[in-house]
Coordinates of C-alpha atoms in Angstrom, one line a residue:
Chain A
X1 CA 2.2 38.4 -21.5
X2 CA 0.8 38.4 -17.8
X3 CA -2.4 36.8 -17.6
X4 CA -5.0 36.4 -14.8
X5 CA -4.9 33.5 -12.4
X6 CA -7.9 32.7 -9.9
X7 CA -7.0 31.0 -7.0
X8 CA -9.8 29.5 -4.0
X9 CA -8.7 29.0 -0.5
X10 CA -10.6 26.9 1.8
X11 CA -11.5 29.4 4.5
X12 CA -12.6 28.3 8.5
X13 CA -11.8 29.6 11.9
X14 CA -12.2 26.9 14.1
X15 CA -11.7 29.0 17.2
X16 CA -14.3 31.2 15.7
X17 CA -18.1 30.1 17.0
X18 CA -19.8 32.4 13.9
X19 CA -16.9 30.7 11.2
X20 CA -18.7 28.6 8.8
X21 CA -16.2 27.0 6.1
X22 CA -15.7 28.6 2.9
X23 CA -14.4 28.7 -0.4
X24 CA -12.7 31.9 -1.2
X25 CA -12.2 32.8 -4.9
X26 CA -9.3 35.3 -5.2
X27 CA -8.3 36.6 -9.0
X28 CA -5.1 38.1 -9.3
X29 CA -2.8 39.0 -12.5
X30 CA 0.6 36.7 -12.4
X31 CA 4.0 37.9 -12.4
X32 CA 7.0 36.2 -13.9
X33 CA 8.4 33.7 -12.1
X34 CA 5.4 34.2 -9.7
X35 CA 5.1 31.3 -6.5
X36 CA 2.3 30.6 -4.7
X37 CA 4.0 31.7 -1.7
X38 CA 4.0 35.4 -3.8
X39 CA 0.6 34.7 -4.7
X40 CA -0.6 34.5 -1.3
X41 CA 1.2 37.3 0.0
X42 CA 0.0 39.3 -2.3
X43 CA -3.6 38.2 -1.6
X44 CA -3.2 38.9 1.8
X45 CA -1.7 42.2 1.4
X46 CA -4.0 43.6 -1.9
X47 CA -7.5 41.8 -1.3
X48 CA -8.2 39.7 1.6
X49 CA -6.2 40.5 5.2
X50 CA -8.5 38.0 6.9
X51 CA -6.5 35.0 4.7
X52 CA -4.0 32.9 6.9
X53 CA -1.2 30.6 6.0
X54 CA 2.1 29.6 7.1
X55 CA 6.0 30.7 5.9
X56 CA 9.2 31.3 6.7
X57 CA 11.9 31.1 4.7
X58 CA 10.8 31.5 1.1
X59 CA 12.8 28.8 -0.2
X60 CA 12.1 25.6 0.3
X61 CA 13.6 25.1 3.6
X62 CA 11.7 25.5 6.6
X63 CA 8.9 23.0 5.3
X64 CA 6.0 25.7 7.0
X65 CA 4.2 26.5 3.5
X66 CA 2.8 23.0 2.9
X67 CA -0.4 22.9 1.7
X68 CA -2.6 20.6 -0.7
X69 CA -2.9 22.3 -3.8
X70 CA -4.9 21.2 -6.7
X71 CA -5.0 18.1 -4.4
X72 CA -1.6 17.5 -3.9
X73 CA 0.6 18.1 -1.3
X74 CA 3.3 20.7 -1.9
X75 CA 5.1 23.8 -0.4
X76 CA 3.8 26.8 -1.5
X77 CA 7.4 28.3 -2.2
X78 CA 8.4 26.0 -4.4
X79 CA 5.2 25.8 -6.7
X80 CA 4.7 27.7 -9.5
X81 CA 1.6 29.3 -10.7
X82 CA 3.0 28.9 -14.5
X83 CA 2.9 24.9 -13.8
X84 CA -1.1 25.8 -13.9
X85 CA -1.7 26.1 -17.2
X86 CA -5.8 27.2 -17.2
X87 CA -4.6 29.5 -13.9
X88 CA -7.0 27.7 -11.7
X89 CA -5.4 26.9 -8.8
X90 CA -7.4 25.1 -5.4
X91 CA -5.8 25.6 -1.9
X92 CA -6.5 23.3 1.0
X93 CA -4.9 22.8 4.3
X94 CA -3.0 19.7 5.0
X95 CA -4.8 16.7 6.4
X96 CA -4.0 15.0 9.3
X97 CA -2.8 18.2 11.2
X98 CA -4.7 20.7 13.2
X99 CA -6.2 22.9 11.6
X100 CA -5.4 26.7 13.1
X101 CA -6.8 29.0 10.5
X102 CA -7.7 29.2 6.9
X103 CA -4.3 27.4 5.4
X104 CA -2.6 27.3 8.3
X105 CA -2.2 24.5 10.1
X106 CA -0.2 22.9 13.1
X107 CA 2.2 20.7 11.8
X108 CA 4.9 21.8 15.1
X109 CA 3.0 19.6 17.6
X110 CA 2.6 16.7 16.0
X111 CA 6.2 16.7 14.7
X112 CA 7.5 17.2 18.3
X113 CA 5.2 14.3 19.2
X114 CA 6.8 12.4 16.8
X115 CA 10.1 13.6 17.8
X116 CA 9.6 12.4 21.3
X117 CA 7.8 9.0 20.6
X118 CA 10.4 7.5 18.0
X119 CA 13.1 8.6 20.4
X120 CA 14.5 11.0 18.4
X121 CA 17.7 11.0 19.6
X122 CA 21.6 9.7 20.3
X123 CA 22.0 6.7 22.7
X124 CA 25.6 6.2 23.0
X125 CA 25.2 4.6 26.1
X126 CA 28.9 6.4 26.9
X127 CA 30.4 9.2 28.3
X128 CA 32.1 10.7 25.3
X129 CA 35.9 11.7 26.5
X130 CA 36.4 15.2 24.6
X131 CA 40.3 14.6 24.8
X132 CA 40.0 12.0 22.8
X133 CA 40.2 12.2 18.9
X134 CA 36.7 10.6 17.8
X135 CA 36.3 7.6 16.4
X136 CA 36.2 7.3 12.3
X137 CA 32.8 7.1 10.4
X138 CA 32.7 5.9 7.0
X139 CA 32.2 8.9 4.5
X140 CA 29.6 7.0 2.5
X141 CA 27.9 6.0 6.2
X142 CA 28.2 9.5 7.8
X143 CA 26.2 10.9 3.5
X144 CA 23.8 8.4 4.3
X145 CA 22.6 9.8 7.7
X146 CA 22.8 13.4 6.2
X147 CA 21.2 12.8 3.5
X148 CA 18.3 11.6 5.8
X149 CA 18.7 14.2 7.8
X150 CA 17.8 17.1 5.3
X151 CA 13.9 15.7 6.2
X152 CA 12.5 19.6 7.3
X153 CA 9.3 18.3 8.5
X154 CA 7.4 19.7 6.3
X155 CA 4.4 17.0 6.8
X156 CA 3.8 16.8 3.2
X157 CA 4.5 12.9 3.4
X158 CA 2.1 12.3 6.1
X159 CA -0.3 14.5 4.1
X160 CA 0.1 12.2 1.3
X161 CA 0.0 8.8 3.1
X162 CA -3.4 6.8 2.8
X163 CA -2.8 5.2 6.3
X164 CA -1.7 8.9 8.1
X165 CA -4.9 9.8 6.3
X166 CA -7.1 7.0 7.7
X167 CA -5.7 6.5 11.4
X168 CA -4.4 8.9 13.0
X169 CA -1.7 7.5 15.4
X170 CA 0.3 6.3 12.6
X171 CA 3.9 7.5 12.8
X172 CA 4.1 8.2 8.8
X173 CA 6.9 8.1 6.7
X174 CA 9.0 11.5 8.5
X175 CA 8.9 9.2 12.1
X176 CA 10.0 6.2 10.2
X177 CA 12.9 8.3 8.1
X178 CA 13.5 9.6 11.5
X179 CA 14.3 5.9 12.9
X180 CA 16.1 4.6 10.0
X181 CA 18.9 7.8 10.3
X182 CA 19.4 6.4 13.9
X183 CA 19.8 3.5 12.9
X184 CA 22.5 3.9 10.3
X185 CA 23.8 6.2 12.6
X186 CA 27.3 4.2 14.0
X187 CA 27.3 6.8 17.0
X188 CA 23.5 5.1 18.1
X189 CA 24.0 2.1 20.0
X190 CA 20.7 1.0 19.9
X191 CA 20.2 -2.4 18.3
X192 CA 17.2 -3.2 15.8
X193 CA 15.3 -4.9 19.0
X194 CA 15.6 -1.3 20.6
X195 CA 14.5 0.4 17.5
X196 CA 11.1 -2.4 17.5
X197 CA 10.1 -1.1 21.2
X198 CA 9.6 2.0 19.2
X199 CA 8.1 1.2 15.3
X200 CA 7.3 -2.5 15.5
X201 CA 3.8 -2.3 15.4
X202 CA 0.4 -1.6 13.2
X203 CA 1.2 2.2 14.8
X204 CA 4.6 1.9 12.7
X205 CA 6.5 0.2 10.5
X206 CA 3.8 -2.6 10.1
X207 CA 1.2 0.4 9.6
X208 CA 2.9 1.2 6.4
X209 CA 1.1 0.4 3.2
X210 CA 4.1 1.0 0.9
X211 CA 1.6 2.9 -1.6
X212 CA 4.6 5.4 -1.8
X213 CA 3.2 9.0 -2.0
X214 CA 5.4 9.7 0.4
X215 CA 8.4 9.4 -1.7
X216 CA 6.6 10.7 -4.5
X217 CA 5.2 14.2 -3.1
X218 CA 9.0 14.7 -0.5
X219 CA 9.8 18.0 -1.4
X220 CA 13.5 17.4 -0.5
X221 CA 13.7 14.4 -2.5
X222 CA 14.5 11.9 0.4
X223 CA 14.9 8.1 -0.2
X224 CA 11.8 7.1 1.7
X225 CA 10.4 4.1 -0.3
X226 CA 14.4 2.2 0.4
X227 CA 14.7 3.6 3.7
X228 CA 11.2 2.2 5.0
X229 CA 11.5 -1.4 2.9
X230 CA 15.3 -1.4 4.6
X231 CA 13.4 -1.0 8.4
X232 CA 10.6 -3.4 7.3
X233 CA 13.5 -5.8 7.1
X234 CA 15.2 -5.1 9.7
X235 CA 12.2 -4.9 11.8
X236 CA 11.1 -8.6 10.8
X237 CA 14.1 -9.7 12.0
X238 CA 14.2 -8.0 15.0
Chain B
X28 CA -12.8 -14.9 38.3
X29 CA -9.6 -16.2 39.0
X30 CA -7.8 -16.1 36.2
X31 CA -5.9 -19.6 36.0
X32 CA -4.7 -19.7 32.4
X33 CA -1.4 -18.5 32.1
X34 CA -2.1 -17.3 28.2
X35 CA -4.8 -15.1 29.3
X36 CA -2.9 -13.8 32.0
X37 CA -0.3 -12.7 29.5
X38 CA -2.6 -11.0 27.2
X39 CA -4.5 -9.1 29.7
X40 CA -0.6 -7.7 30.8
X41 CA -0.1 -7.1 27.1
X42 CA -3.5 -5.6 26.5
X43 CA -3.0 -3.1 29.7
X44 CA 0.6 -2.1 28.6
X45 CA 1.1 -2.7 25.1
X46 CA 4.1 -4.6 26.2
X47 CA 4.2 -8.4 26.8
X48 CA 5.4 -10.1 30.8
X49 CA 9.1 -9.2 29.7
X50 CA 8.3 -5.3 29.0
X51 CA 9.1 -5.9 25.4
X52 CA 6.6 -5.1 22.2
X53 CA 5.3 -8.5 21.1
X54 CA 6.5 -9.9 18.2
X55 CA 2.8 -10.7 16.4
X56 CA 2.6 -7.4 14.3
X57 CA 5.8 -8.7 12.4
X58 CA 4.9 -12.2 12.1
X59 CA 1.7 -10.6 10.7
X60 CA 2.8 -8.4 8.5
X61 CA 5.4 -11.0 6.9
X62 CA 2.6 -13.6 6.6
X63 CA 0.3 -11.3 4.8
X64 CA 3.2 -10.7 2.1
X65 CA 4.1 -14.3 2.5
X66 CA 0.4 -16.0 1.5
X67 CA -0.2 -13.3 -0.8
X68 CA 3.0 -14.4 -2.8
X69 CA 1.6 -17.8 -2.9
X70 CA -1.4 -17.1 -4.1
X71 CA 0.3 -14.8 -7.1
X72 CA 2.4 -17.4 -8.1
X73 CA -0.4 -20.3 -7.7
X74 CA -2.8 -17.7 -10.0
X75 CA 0.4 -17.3 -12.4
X76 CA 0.3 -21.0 -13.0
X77 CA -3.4 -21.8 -12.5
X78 CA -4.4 -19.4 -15.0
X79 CA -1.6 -21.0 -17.5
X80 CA -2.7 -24.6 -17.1
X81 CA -6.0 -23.9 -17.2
X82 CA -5.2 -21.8 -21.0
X83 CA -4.5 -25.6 -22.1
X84 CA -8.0 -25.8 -23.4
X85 CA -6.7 -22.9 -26.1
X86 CA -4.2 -25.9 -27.4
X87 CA -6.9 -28.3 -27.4
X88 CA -9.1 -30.7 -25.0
X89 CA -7.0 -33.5 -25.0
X90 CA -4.2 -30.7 -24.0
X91 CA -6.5 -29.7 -21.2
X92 CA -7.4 -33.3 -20.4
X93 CA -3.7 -34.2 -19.3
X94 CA -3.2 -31.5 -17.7
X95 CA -6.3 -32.4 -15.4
X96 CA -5.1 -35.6 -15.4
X97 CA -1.8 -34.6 -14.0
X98 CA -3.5 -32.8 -11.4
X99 CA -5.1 -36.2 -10.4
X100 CA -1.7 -37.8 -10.2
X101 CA -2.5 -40.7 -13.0
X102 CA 1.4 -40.8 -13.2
X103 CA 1.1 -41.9 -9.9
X104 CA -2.4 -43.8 -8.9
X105 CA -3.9 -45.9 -12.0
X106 CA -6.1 -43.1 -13.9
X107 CA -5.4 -40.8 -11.0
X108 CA -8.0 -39.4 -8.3
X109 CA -9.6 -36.3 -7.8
X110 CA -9.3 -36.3 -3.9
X111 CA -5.8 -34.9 -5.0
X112 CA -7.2 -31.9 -6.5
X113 CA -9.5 -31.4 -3.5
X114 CA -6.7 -31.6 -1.5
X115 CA -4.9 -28.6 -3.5
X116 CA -8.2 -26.7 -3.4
X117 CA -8.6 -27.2 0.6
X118 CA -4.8 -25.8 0.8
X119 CA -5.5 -22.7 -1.5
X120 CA -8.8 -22.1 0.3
X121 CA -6.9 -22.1 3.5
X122 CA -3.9 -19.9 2.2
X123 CA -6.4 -17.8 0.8
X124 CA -8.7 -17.6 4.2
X125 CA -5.7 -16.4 6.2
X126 CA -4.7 -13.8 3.3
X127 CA -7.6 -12.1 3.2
X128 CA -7.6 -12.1 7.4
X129 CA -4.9 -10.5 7.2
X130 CA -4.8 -8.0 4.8
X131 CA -8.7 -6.7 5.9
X132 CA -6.7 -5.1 8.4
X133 CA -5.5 -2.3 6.0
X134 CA -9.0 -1.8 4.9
X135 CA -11.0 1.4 5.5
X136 CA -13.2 0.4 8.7
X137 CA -15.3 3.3 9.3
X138 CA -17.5 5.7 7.4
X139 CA -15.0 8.4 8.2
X140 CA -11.9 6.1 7.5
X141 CA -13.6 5.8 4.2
X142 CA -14.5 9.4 3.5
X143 CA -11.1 10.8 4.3
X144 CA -9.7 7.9 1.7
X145 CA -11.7 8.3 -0.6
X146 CA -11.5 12.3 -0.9
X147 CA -7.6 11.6 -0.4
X148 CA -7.2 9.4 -3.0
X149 CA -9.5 11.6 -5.6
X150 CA -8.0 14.9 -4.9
X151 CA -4.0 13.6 -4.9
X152 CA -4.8 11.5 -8.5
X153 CA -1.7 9.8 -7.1
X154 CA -1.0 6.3 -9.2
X155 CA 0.0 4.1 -6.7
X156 CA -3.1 5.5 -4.2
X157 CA -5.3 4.8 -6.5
X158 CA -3.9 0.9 -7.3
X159 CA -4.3 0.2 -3.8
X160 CA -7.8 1.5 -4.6
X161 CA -8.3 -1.4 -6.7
X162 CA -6.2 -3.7 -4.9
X163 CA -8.6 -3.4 -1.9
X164 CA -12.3 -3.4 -4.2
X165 CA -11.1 -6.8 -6.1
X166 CA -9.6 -7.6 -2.4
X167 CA -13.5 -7.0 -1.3
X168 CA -15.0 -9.0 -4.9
X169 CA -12.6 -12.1 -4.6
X170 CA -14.1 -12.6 -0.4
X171 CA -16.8 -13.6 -2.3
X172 CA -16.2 -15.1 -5.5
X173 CA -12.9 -17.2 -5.1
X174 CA -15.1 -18.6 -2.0
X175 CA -17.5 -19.9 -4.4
X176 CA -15.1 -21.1 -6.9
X177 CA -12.9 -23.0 -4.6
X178 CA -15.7 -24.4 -2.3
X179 CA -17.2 -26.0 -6.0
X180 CA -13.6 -27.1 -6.8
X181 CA -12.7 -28.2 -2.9
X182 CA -16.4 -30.1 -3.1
X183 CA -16.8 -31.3 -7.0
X184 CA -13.2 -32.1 -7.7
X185 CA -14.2 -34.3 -10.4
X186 CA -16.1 -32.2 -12.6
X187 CA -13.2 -30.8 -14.4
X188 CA -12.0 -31.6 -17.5
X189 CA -12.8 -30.2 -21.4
X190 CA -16.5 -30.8 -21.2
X191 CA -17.2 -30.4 -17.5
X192 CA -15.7 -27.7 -17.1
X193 CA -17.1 -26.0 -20.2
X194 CA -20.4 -27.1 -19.0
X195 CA -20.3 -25.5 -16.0
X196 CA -19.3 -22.2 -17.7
X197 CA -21.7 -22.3 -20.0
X198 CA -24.7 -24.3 -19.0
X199 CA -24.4 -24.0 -15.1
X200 CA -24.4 -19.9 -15.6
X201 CA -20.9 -19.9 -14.4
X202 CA -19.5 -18.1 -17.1
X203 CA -20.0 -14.5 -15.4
X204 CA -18.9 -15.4 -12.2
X205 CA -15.7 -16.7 -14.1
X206 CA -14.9 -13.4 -16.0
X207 CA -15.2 -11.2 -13.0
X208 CA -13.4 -13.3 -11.1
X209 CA -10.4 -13.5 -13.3
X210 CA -10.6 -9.2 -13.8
X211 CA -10.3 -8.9 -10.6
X212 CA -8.0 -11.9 -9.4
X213 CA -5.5 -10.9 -12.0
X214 CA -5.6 -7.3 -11.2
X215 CA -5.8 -8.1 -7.8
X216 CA -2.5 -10.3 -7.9
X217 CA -0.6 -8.0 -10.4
X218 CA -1.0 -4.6 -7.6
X219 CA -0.2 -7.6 -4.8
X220 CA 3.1 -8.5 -6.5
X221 CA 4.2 -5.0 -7.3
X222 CA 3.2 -4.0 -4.0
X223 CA 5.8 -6.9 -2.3
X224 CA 8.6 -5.6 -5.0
X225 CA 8.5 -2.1 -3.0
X226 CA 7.2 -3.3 0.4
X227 CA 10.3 -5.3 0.8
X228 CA 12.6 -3.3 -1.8
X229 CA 13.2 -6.8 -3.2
X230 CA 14.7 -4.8 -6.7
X231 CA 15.6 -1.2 -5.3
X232 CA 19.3 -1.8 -6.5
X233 CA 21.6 1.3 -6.5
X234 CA 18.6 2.9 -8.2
X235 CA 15.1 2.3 -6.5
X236 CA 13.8 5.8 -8.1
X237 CA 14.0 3.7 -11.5
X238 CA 14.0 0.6 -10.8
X239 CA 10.3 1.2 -9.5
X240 CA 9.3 2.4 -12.4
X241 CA 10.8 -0.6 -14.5
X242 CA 8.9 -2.8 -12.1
X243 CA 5.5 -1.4 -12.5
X244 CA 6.0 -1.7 -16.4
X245 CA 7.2 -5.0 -16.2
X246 CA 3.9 -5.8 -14.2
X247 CA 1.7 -4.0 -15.7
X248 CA 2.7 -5.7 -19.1
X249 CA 2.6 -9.1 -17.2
X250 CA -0.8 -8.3 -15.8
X251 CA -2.3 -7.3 -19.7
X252 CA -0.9 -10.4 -20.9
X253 CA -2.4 -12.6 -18.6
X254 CA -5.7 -10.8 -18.7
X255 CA -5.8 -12.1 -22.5
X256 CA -4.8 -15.8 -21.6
X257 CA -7.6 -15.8 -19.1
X258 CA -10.0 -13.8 -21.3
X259 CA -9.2 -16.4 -24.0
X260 CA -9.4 -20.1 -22.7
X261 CA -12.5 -18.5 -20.8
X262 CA -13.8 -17.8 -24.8
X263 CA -12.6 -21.3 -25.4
X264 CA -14.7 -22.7 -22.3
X265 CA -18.1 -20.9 -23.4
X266 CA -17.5 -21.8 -26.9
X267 CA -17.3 -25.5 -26.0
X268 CA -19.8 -25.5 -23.6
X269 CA -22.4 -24.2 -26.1
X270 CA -21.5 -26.6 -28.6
X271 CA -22.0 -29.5 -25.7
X272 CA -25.1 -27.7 -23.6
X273 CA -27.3 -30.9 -25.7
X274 CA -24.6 -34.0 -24.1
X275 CA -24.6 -32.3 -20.7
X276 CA -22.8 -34.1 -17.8
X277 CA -21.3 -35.9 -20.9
X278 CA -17.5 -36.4 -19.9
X279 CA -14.4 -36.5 -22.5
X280 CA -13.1 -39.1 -23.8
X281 CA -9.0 -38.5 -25.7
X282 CA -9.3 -38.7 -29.1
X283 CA -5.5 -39.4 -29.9
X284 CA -2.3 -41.1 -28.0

């Protein structure tokens, strides 16, 4: 049997002088199988058209729906309203991002940022001869950068991180995930003294509290909490 | 000004850049960040066996009295001395200085840092957030009240043993100070320990998902057990220092060889 759910978005314009911030209460009958992504859209399409938020692909992929919700960070898509068992649910937008609109916030700068200042990148520090065959990686090496490299940016791990939280120039978990997949990377050159121009400060590595909601709230599952003691090490050593 | 030390000349080219002389990061966050771990592990496992020795007085005084005696050295010096234990304390005291130098760092250092934490930390309900919680408010208690305790043992080395200690418990009002400053030292060093197990994935194995978990349990059941030792000799210490309060300043004499 369908019953009713009420969910409350937090509501603000910033670019909007007369916007004061809000707490929208929206109430709404669920569906089977019902998101919150469908839950939104369904807001915004039945009761309120003012509401904003941010998708794409509907399936956990894209990483655009994050938002806190009941106080944690999540993606919208992949949530359930069913998990909610009174059908009181609380939408915030994620911290430590600019805030656009409403839910919506701008997670696309500060992950290009982040992108550019941990060097996100290949040094090979050679011209790669195409006639050549390449040289071999190690199966189990070449699953360990892909499985880092499934991070989609989401920004639910810098969300959740007490330090990312607190001071804003920290690189948070997705920069330092980021590093260690170069790192492992045999095509990447760069030694550990290269990689501690780029983390080995209170900004990085060092900034890192190891209180772990990273690893707990990653939607894609990603080994943070080894991946960041492994570059702690490695970074010491440097 | 001209500048003529080389040292500060060095730091102004690091403070301008963020790079040292040889446009490299400097090394200091590291060394930091390994010493903060590093003093913090000694003070776990000096807590781990100070609270344990001190638990003698549940076996007995005169278990308690050798104990203190060892501490002295009187297998060493004739009757031993307690300059030895003031020794200990100045070391602890100055282990536990840099410690909490260096771990203030982390703390919230603002009234927005603190806002944002806090409303963090009570809308995610996230266990590990909220540990740190602790970690950093009996962080903030022992500032105060391991400073007191080791300045009276760095200072008054000899007023330890089964009755002076129990005096001061009970008759010098130290008893209160004593219980909070166990809580929060044993909590304190139990989050502190777990904390270095993940910091430095000293026990991820194959499985770090799981092996976390184990951890916590293993640490959490360590940290209950030693809450009850402490709780207990502390017991022991009032209840003998209530029974002596009329000898005060009294010291013990062994009973049996």
């Amino acid at each position: 049997m369908s019953r009713e759910i009420t969910i409350t978005a937090f509501k603000y314009n910033p670019s909007d002088k007369n916007s004061k911030p809000t707490f929208a209460e929206y109430k709404l009958t669920e569906t089977p199988g019902m998101t919150l992504y469908i839950a939104l859209t369904k807001i915004k399409a039945t009761i309120d058209h003012d509401l904003s938020s941010d998708f794409v692909c509907r399936a956990g992929i894209c990483g655009a729906c994050g938002m806190i919700i009941n106080g944690k960070p999540r993606l919208a898509c992949k949530t359930l309203t069913s998990e909610f068992k009174d059908g009181k649910i609380e939408l915030l937008p994620l911290p430590t991002f600019k805030l656009i609109k409403d839910l919506s916030v701008d997670t696309g700068s500060w992950m290009k940022n982040m992108s550019i200042r941990v060097q996100s990148w290949i040094e090979a520090h050679e011209q790669t001869d195409i006639t050549k065959i390449e040289k071999r990686v190690e199966p189990e090496v070449a699953q360990e950068v892909f499985e880092l490299d499934r991070c989609i940016e989401c920004g639910l791990c810098v969300a959740a991180c007490s330090t990312a939280i607190m001071r804003k120039d920290f690189v948070g978990a997705v920069g330092l995930n980021r590093v260690a997949r170069f790192q492992i990377d045999p095509h990447d050159k760069r030694t550990d003294s290269d990689f501690y121009e780029i983390i080995g400060d209170d900004e990085g590595i060092f900034g890192c509290m190891s209180l772990l909601a990273c690893e707990d709230h990653c939607p894609k599952n990603l080994p943070l909490q080894s991946k960041i003691a492994y570059m702690r090490r490695k970074m010491v050593k440097a | 000004m001209v500048i003529d030390c080389l040292m500060l000349r060095d730091n102004i080219v690091e403070s301008i850049l963020g790079k040292t002389t040889q446009k490299r990061k400097s090394r200091i966050p590291a060394k930091l960040d390994f010493l903060q771990s590093a003093t913090g592990l000694i003070l776990s496992i000096f807590i781990t066996l100070h609270l344990l020795f001190e638990a003698s007085i549940i076996f007995g005084k005169d278990s308690m009295y050798a104990i203190t005696k060892m501490f002295e050295l009187d297998f060493f010096i004739e009757g031993g001395s307690p300059i030895f234990v003031s020794i200990l304390a100045f070391i602890i005291f100055a282990i536990f200085i840099l410690h909490a130098l260096l771990a203030i760092r982390k703390f919230p250092r603002s009234y927005r840092e603190y806002l944002r934490l806090r409303t963090h930390a009570e809308l995610m309900r996230h266990s590990d957030t909220n540990l740190w919680i602790i970690q950093i408010t009996t962080g903030f208690i022992l500032l105060f009240l391991g400073s007191i305790h080791l300045y009276t043992m760095l200072t008054q080395p000899a007023n330890i043993g089964p009755f002076a200690s129990s005096d001061r418990v009970y008759s010098d009002m130290f008893w209160p100070l004593y219980l909070m400053l166990l809580i929060s030292v044993v909590l304190h060093a139990g989050a502190g320990v777990y904390r270095l197990i993940i910091k430095w994935g000293w026990f991820d194995g194959k499985k770090p998902k799981e092996n976390r978990l184990k951890n916590r349990k293993i640490v959490k059941i360590v940290t209950v057990i030693y809450l009850i030792i402490g709780l207990f000799s502390l017991i022991t210490y009032i209840k003998i220092g209530y029974e002596h309060q009329n000898s005060y300043g009294e010291r013990y004499k062994v009973t049996s060889k």
